[in-house]
Tab-separated table of C-alpha atoms and ligand atoms in Angstrom:
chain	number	residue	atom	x	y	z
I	1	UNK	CA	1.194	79.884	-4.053
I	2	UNK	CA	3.342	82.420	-5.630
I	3	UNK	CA	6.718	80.844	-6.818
I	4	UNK	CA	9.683	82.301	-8.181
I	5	UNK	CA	12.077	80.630	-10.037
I	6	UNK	CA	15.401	82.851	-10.861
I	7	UNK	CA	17.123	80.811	-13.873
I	8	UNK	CA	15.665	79.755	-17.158
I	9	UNK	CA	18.609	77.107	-17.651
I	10	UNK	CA	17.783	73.635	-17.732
I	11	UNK	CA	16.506	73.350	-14.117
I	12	UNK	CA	14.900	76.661	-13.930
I	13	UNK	CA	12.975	75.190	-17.295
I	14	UNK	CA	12.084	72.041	-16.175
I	15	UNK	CA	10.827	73.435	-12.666
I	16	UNK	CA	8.592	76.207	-14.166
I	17	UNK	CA	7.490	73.261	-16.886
I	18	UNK	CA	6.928	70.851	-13.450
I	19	UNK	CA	4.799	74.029	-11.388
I	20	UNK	CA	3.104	74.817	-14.472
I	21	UNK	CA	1.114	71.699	-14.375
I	22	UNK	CA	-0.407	72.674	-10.820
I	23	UNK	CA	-2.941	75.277	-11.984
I	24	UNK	CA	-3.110	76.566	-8.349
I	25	UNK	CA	0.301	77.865	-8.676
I	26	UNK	CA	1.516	81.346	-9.953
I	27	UNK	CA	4.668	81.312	-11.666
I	28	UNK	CA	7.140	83.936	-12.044
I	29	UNK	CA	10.735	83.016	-13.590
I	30	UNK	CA	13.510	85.743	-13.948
I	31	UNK	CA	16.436	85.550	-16.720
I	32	UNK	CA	19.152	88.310	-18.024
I	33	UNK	CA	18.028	86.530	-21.539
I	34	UNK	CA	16.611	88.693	-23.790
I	35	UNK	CA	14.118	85.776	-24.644
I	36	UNK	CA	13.234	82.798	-24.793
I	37	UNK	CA	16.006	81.853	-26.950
I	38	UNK	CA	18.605	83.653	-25.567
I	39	UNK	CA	21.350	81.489	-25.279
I	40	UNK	CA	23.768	81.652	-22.067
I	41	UNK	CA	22.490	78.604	-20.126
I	42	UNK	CA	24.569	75.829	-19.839
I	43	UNK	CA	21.848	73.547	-21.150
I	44	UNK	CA	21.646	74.990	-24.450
I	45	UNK	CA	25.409	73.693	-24.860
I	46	UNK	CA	25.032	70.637	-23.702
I	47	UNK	CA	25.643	67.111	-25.301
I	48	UNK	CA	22.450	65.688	-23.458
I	49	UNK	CA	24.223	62.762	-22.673
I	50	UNK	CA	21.884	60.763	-20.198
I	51	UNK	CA	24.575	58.374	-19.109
I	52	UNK	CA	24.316	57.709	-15.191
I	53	UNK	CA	26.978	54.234	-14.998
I	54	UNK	CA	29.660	56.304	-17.305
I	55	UNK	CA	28.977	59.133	-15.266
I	56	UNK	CA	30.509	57.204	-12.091
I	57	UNK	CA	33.899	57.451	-13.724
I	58	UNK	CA	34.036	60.880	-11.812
I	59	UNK	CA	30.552	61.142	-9.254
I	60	UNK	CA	29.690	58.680	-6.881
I	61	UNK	CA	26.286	56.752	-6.301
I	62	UNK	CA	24.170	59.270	-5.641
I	63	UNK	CA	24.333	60.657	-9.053
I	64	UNK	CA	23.821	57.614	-10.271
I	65	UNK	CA	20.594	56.687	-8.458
I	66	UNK	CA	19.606	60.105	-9.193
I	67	UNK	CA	20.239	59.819	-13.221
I	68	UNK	CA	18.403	56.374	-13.075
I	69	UNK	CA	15.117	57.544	-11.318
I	70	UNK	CA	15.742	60.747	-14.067
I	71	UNK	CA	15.866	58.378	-16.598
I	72	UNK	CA	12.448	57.234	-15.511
I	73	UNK	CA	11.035	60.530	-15.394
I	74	UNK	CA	12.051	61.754	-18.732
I	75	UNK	CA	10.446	58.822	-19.944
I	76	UNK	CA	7.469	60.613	-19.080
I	77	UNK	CA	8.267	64.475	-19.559
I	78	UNK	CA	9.422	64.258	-23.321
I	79	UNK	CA	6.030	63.090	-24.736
I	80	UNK	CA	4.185	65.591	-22.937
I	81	UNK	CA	6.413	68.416	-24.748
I	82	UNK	CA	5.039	70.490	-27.587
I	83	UNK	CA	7.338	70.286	-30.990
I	84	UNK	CA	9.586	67.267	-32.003
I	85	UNK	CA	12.189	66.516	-28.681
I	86	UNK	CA	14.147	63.884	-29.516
I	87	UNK	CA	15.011	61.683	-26.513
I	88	UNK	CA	16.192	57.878	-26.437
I	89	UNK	CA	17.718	55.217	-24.248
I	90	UNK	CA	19.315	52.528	-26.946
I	91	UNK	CA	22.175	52.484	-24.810
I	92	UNK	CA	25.563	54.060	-25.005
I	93	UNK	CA	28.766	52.704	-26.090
I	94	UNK	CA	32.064	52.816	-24.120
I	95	UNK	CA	35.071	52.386	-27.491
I	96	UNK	CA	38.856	52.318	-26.661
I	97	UNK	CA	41.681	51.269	-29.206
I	98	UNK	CA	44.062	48.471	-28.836
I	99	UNK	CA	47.286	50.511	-27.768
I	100	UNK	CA	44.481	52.162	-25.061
I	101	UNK	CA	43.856	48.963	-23.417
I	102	UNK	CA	45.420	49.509	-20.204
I	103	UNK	CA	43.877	52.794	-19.331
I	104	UNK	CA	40.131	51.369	-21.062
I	105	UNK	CA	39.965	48.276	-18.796
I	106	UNK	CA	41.232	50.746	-15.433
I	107	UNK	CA	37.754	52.754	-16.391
I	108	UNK	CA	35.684	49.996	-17.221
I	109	UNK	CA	37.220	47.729	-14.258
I	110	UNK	CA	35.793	51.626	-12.118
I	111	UNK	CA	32.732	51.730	-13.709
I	112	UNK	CA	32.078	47.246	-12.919
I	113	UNK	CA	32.858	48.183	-9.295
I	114	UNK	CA	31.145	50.835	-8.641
I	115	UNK	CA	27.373	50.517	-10.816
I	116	UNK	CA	25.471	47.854	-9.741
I	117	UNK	CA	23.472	45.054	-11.711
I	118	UNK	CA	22.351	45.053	-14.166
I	119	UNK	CA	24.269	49.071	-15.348
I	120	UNK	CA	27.501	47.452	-15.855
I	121	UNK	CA	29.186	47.514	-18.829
I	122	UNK	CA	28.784	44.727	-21.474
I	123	UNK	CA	31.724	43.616	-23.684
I	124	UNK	CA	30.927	43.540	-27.006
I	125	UNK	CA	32.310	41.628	-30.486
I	126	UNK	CA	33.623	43.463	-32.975
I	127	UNK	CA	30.792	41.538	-35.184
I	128	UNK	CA	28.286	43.035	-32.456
I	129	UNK	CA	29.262	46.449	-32.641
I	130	UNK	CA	29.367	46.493	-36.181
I	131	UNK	CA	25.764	45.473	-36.317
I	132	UNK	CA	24.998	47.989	-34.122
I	133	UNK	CA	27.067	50.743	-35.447
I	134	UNK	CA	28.542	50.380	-38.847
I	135	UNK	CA	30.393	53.429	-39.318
I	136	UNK	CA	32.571	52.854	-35.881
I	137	UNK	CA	35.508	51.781	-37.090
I	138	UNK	CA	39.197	51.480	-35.405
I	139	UNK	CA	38.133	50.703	-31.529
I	140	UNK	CA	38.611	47.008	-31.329
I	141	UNK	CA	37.407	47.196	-27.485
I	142	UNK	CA	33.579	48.551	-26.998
I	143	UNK	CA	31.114	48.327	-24.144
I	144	UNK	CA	27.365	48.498	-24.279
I	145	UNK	CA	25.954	50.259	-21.226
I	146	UNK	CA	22.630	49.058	-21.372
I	147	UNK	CA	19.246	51.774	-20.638
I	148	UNK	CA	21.442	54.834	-20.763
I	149	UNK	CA	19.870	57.829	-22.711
I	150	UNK	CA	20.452	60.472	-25.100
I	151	UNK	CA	18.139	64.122	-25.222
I	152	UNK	CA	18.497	67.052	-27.906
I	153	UNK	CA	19.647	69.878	-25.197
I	154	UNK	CA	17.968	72.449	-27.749
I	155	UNK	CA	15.071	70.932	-28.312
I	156	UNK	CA	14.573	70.145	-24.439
I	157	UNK	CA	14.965	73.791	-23.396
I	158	UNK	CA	12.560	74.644	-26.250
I	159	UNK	CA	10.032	72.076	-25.422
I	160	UNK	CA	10.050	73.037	-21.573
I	161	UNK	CA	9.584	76.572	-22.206
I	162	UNK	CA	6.717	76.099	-24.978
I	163	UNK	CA	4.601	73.895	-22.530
I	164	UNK	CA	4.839	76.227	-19.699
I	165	UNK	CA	4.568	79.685	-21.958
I	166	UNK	CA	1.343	80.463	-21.516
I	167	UNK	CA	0.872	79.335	-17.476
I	168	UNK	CA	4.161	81.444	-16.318
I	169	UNK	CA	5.034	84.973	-16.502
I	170	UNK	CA	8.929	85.523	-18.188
I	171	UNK	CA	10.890	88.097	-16.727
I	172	UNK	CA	13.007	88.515	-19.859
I	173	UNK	CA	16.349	90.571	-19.361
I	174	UNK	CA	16.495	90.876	-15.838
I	175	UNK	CA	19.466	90.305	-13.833
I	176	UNK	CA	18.604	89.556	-10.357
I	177	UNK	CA	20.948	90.396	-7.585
I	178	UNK	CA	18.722	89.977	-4.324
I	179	UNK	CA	17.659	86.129	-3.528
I	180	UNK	CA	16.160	85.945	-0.112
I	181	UNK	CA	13.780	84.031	1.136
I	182	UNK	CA	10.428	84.808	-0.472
I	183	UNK	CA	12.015	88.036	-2.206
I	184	UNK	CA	13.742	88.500	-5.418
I	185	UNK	CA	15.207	92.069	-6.291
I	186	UNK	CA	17.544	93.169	-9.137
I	187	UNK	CA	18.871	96.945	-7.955
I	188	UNK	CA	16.367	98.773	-8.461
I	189	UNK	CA	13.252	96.906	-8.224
I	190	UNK	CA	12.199	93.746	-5.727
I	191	UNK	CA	9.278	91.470	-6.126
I	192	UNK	CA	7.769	88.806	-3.335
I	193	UNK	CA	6.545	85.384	-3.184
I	194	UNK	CA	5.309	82.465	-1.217
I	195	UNK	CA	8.784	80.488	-1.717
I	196	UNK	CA	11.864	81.642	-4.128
I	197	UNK	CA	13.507	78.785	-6.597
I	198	UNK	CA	17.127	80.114	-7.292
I	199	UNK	CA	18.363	78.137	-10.357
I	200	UNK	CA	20.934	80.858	-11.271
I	201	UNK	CA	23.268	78.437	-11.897
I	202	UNK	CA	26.530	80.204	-11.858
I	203	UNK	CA	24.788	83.460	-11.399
I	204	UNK	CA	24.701	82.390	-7.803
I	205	UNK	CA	27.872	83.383	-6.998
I	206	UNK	CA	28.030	86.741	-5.038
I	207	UNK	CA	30.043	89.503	-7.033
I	208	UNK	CA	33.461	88.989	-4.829
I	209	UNK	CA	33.246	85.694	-3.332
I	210	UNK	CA	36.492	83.809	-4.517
I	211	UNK	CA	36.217	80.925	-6.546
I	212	UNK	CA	38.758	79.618	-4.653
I	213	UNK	CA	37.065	79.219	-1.278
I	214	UNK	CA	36.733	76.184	-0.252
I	215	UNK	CA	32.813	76.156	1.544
I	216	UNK	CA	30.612	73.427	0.384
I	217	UNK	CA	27.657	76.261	-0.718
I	218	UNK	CA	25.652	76.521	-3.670
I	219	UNK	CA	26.955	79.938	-3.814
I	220	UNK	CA	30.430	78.744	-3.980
I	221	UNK	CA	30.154	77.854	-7.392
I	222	UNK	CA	32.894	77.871	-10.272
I	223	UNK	CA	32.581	77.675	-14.042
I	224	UNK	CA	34.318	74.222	-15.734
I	225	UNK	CA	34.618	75.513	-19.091
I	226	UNK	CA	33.316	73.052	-21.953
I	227	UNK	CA	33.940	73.350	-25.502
I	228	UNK	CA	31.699	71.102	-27.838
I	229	UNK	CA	31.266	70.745	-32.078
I	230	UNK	CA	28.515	70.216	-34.281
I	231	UNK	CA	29.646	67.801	-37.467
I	232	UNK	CA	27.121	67.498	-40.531
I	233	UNK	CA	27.977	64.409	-41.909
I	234	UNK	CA	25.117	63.473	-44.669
I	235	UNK	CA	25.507	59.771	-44.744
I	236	UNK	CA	27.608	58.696	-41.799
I	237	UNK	CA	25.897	56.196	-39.212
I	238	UNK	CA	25.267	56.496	-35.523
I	239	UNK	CA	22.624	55.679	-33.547
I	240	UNK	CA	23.780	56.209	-30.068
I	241	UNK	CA	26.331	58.189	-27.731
I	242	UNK	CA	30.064	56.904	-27.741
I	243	UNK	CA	32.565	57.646	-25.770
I	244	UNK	CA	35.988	56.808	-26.929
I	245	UNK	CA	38.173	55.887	-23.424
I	246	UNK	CA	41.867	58.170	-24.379
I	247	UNK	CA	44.226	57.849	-22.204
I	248	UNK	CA	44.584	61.705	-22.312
I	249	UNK	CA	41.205	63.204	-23.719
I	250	UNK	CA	37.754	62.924	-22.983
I	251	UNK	CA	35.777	62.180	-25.911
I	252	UNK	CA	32.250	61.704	-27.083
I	253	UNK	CA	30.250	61.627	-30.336
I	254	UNK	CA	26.567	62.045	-30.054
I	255	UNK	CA	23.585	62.157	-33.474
I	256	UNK	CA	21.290	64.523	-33.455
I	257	UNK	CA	18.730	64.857	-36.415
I	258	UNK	CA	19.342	66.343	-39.855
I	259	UNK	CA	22.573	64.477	-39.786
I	260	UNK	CA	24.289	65.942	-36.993
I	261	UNK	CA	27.462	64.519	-34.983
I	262	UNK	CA	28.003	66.430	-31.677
I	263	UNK	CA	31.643	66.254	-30.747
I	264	UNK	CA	32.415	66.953	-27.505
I	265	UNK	CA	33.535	67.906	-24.967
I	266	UNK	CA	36.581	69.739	-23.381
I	267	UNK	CA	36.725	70.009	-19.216
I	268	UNK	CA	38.900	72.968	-18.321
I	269	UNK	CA	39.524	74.417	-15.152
I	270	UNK	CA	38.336	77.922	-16.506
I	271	UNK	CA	35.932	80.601	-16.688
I	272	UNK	CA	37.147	81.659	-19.711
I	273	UNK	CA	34.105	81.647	-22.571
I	274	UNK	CA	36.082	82.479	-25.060
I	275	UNK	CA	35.922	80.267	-28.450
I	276	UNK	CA	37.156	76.845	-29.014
I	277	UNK	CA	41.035	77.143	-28.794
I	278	UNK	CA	42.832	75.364	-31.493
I	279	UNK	CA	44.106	72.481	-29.288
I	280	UNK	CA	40.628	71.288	-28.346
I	281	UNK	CA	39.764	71.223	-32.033
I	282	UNK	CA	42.371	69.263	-33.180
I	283	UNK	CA	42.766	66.861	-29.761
I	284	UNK	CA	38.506	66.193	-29.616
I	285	UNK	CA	38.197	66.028	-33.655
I	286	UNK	CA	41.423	63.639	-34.575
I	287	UNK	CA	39.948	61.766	-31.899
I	288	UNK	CA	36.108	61.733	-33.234
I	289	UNK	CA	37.924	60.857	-36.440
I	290	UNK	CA	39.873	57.784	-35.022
I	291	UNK	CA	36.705	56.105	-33.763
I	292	UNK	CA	34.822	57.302	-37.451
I	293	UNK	CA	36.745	57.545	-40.313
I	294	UNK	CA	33.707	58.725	-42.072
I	295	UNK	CA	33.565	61.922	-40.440
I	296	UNK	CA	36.621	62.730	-43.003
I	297	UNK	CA	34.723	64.468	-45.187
I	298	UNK	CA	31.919	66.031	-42.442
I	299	UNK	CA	31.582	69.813	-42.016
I	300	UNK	CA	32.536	71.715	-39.186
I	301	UNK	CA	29.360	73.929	-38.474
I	302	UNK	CA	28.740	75.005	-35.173
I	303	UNK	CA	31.642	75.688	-32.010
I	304	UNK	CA	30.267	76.488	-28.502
I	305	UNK	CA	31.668	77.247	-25.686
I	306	UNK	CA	29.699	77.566	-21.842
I	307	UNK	CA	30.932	76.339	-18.468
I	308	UNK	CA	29.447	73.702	-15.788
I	309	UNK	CA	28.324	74.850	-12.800
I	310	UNK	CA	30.459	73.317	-10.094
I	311	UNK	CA	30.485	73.172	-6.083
I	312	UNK	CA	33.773	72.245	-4.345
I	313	UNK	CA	32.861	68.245	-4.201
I	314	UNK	CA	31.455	68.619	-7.988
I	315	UNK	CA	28.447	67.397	-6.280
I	316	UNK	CA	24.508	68.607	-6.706
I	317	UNK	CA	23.360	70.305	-4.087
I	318	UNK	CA	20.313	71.655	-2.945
I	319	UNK	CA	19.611	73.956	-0.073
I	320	UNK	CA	16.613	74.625	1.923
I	321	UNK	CA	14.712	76.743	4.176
I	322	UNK	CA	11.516	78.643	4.768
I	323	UNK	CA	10.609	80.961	1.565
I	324	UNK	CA	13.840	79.810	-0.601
I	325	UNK	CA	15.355	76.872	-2.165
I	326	UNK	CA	18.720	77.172	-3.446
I	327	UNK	CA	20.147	74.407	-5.889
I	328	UNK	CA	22.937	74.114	-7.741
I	329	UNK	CA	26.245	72.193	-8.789
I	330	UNK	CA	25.030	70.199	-11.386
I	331	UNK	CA	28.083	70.134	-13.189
I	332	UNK	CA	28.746	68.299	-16.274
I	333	UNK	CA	25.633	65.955	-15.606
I	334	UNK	CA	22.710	68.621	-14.931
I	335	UNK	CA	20.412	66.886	-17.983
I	336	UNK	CA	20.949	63.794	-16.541
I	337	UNK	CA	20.095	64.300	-13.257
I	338	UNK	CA	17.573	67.463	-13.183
I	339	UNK	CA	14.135	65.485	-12.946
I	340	UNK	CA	15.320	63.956	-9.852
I	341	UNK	CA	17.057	66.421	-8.332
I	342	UNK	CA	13.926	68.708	-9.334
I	343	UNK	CA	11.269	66.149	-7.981
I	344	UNK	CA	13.615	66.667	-4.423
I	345	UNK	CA	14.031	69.875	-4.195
I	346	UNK	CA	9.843	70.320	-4.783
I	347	UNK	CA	9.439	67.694	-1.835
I	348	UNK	CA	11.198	69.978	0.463
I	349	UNK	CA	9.765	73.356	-0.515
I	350	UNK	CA	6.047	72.095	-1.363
I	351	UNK	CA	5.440	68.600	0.543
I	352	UNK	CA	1.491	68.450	-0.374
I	353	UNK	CA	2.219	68.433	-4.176
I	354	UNK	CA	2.585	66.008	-6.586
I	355	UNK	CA	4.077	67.751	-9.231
I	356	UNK	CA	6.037	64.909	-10.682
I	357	UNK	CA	3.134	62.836	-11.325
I	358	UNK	CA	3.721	63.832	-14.776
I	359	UNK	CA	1.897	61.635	-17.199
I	360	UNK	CA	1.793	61.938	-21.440
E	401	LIG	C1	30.038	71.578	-23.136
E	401	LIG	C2	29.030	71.031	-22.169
E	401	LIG	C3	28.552	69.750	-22.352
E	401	LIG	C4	27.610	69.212	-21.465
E	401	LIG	N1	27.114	67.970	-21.707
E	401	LIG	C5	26.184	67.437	-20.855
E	401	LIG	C6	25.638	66.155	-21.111
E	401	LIG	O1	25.966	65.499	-22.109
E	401	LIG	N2	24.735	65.649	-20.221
E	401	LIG	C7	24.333	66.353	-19.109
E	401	LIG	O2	23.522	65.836	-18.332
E	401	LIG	N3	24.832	67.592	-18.867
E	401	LIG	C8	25.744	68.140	-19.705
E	401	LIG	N4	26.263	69.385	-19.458
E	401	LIG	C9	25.927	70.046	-18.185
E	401	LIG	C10	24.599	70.800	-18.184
E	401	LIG	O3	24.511	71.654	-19.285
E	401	LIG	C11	24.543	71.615	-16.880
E	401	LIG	O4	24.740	70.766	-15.789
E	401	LIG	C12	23.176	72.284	-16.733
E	401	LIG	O5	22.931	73.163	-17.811
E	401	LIG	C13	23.112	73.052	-15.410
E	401	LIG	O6	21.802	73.564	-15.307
E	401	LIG	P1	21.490	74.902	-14.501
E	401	LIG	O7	20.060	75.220	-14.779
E	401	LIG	O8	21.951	74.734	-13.089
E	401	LIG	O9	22.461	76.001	-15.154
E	401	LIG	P2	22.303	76.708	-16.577
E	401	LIG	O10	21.736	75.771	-17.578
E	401	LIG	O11	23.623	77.347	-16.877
E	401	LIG	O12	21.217	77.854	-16.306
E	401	LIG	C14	21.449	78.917	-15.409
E	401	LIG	C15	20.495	80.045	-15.785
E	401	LIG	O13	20.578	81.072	-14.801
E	401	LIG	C16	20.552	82.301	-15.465
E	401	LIG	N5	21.170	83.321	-14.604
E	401	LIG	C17	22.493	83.510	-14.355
E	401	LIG	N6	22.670	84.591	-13.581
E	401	LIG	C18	21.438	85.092	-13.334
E	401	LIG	C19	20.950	86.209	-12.604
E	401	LIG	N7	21.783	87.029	-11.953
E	401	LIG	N8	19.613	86.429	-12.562
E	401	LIG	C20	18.740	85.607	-13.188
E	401	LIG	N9	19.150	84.539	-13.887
E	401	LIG	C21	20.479	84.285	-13.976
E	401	LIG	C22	21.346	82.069	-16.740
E	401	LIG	O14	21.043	83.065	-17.717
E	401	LIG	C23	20.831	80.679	-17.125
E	401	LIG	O15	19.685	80.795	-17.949
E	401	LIG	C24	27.174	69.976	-20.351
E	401	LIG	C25	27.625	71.274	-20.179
E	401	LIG	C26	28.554	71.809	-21.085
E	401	LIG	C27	29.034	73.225	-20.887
């Protein structure tokens, strides 16, 4: 077949990476990038945070099943990657401080409810979570949330395009207009295919469809604008994601190699890509600082800012019929869940495959 995927974001990646590996399949993917590395995508900002029982603190359970079954299947994608991806599942740690207490156990109470055995969160010693991280210091409540995972969003999107170069033809700097099914056009020239992927993310929106419509579409998408910071911090400790539970900000740290601390990340109702404001510094870094002390001294290196793609129920969603598949909504979760929702939507569109049998 002849596929089309519009979007090289994270799931326009990771489905031309999944096709790839069916050598019957021609692959054509589409992207206003001017390469490879042309940023834009929401995945390139992204913490990578796998984290599918924190995650319920705002989706419900199907996002979790479908970040657990991703879990699973990134297990098997990352060592089939070309290049050094860094991807692990030590856990992640839930921290609140003492005066936080109240609005810490309402989250964690949530989060006990609603993920079943055995995702719920563990209450750790302070003796245990200085074991586990030494440099966390000031939180005297922390949680373990046992299996959850942790990818380098870079490295992914690298790593997905490198294995599938060769085996997929790149449509570099095109902005496509037309999705249809089994056509893709961009103004002036359209192209057709078996069955059309369309992965543009927020690009799916229609040039004047309001935002503020309330359809349940993947077209009816809005932008959640995220602001995130990279710390180098030679010398300073951590080995797995944290979230610090603030009664007013959300707030993660997460390592990456060469001594990295991602700081992130701010959730505004805003399509706004402008830089990091001045209040999101100081709110998301005093409060990196209060759960590390040791990040005193770290440099402030890299400021991004991209936005989510969101539906109306913040919900994935994916949409099908003859010659097109349409997904979208991934929202602040779209590393987390992608392999699953991927693995779905190739189900639907292709039922004789079995792309996902994806082994190292
Ligand atoms: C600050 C921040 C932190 C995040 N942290 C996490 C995290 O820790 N864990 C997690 O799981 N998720 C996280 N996310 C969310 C994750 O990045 C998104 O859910 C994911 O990138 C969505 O994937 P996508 O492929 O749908 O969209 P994108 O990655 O945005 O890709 C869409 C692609 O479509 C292309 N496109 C747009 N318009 C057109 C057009 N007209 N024609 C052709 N192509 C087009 C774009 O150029 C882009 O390449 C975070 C996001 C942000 C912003």
């Amino acid at each position: 077949m002849h596929i089309a995927i519009v979007g090289a974001g994270a799931l326009g990646r990771l489905l031309a990476y999944l096709l790839s590996r069916q050598p019957t399949h021609r692959i054509s993917v589409f992207d206003p990038a001017d390469g490879p590395e042309g940023r834009g995508a929401a995945g390139w900002t992204a913490a990578g945070m796998l984290t599918p029982t924190a995650e319920l603190e705002c989706a419900d359970l199907d996002v979790f099943n479908h970040g657990l079954r991703s879990l699973e299947l990134w297990s098997r994608i990352m060592p089939s990657l070309p290049g050094d991806v860094s991807f692990a599942r030590d856990g992640s740690l839930l921290l609140a401080h003492r005066h936080d207490s109240g609005a810490a156990q309402r989250t964690v109470g949530l989060l006990k409810q609603k993920a079943p055995q055995p995702y719920r969160p563990v209450a750790l010693l302070p003796a245990q979570l200085a074991e586990l991280e030494p440099d966390i210091h000031g939180p005297s409540l922390a949680w373990m949330l046992p299996g959850e995972g942790v990818l380098n969003a870079v490295e992914t999107m690298r790593g997905l395009y490198s294995a599938a170069a060769d085996k997929v033809t790149w449509h570099w700097n095109h902005t496509i207009t037309q999705v249809a099914p089994g056509l893709v056009g961009n103004g002036t020239q359209s192209w057709t295919f078996d069955h059309v992927f369309d992965a543009r993310g927020l690009g799916q929106r229609p040039p004047g469809m309001s935002s503020s419509d309330n359809a349940l579409s993947c077209q009816n998408v809005r932008g959640v604008r995220g602001e995130i910071f990279w710390l180098h911090a030679p010398g300073v400790v951590l080995n797995r994601p944290a979230r610090l539970l603030h009664p007013r900000h959300r707030v993660y740290v997460v390592p990456r190699r060469n001594d990295i601390i991602v700081v992130g990340a701010s959730e505004i109702e805003s399509e706004d890509r402008s830089p990091v404001s001045l209040r999101s510094t100081v709110e998301l870094l005093a409060a990196a600082h209060s759960m590390m002390p040791g990040l005193a001294e770290a440099r402030l290196v890299h400021t991004e800012t991209n936005l989510r793609p969101a539906l109306v129920d913040n919900l994935p969603r994916i949409e099908h019929e003859p010659g097109l598949t349409r997904i979208n909504g991934l929202f602040r979760h779209g590393w987390l869940i992608a392999p699953a929702i991927a693995e779905k939507a190739l189900a639907q569109a292709l039922p004789d495959n079995t792309l996902i049998q994806v082994s190292p």
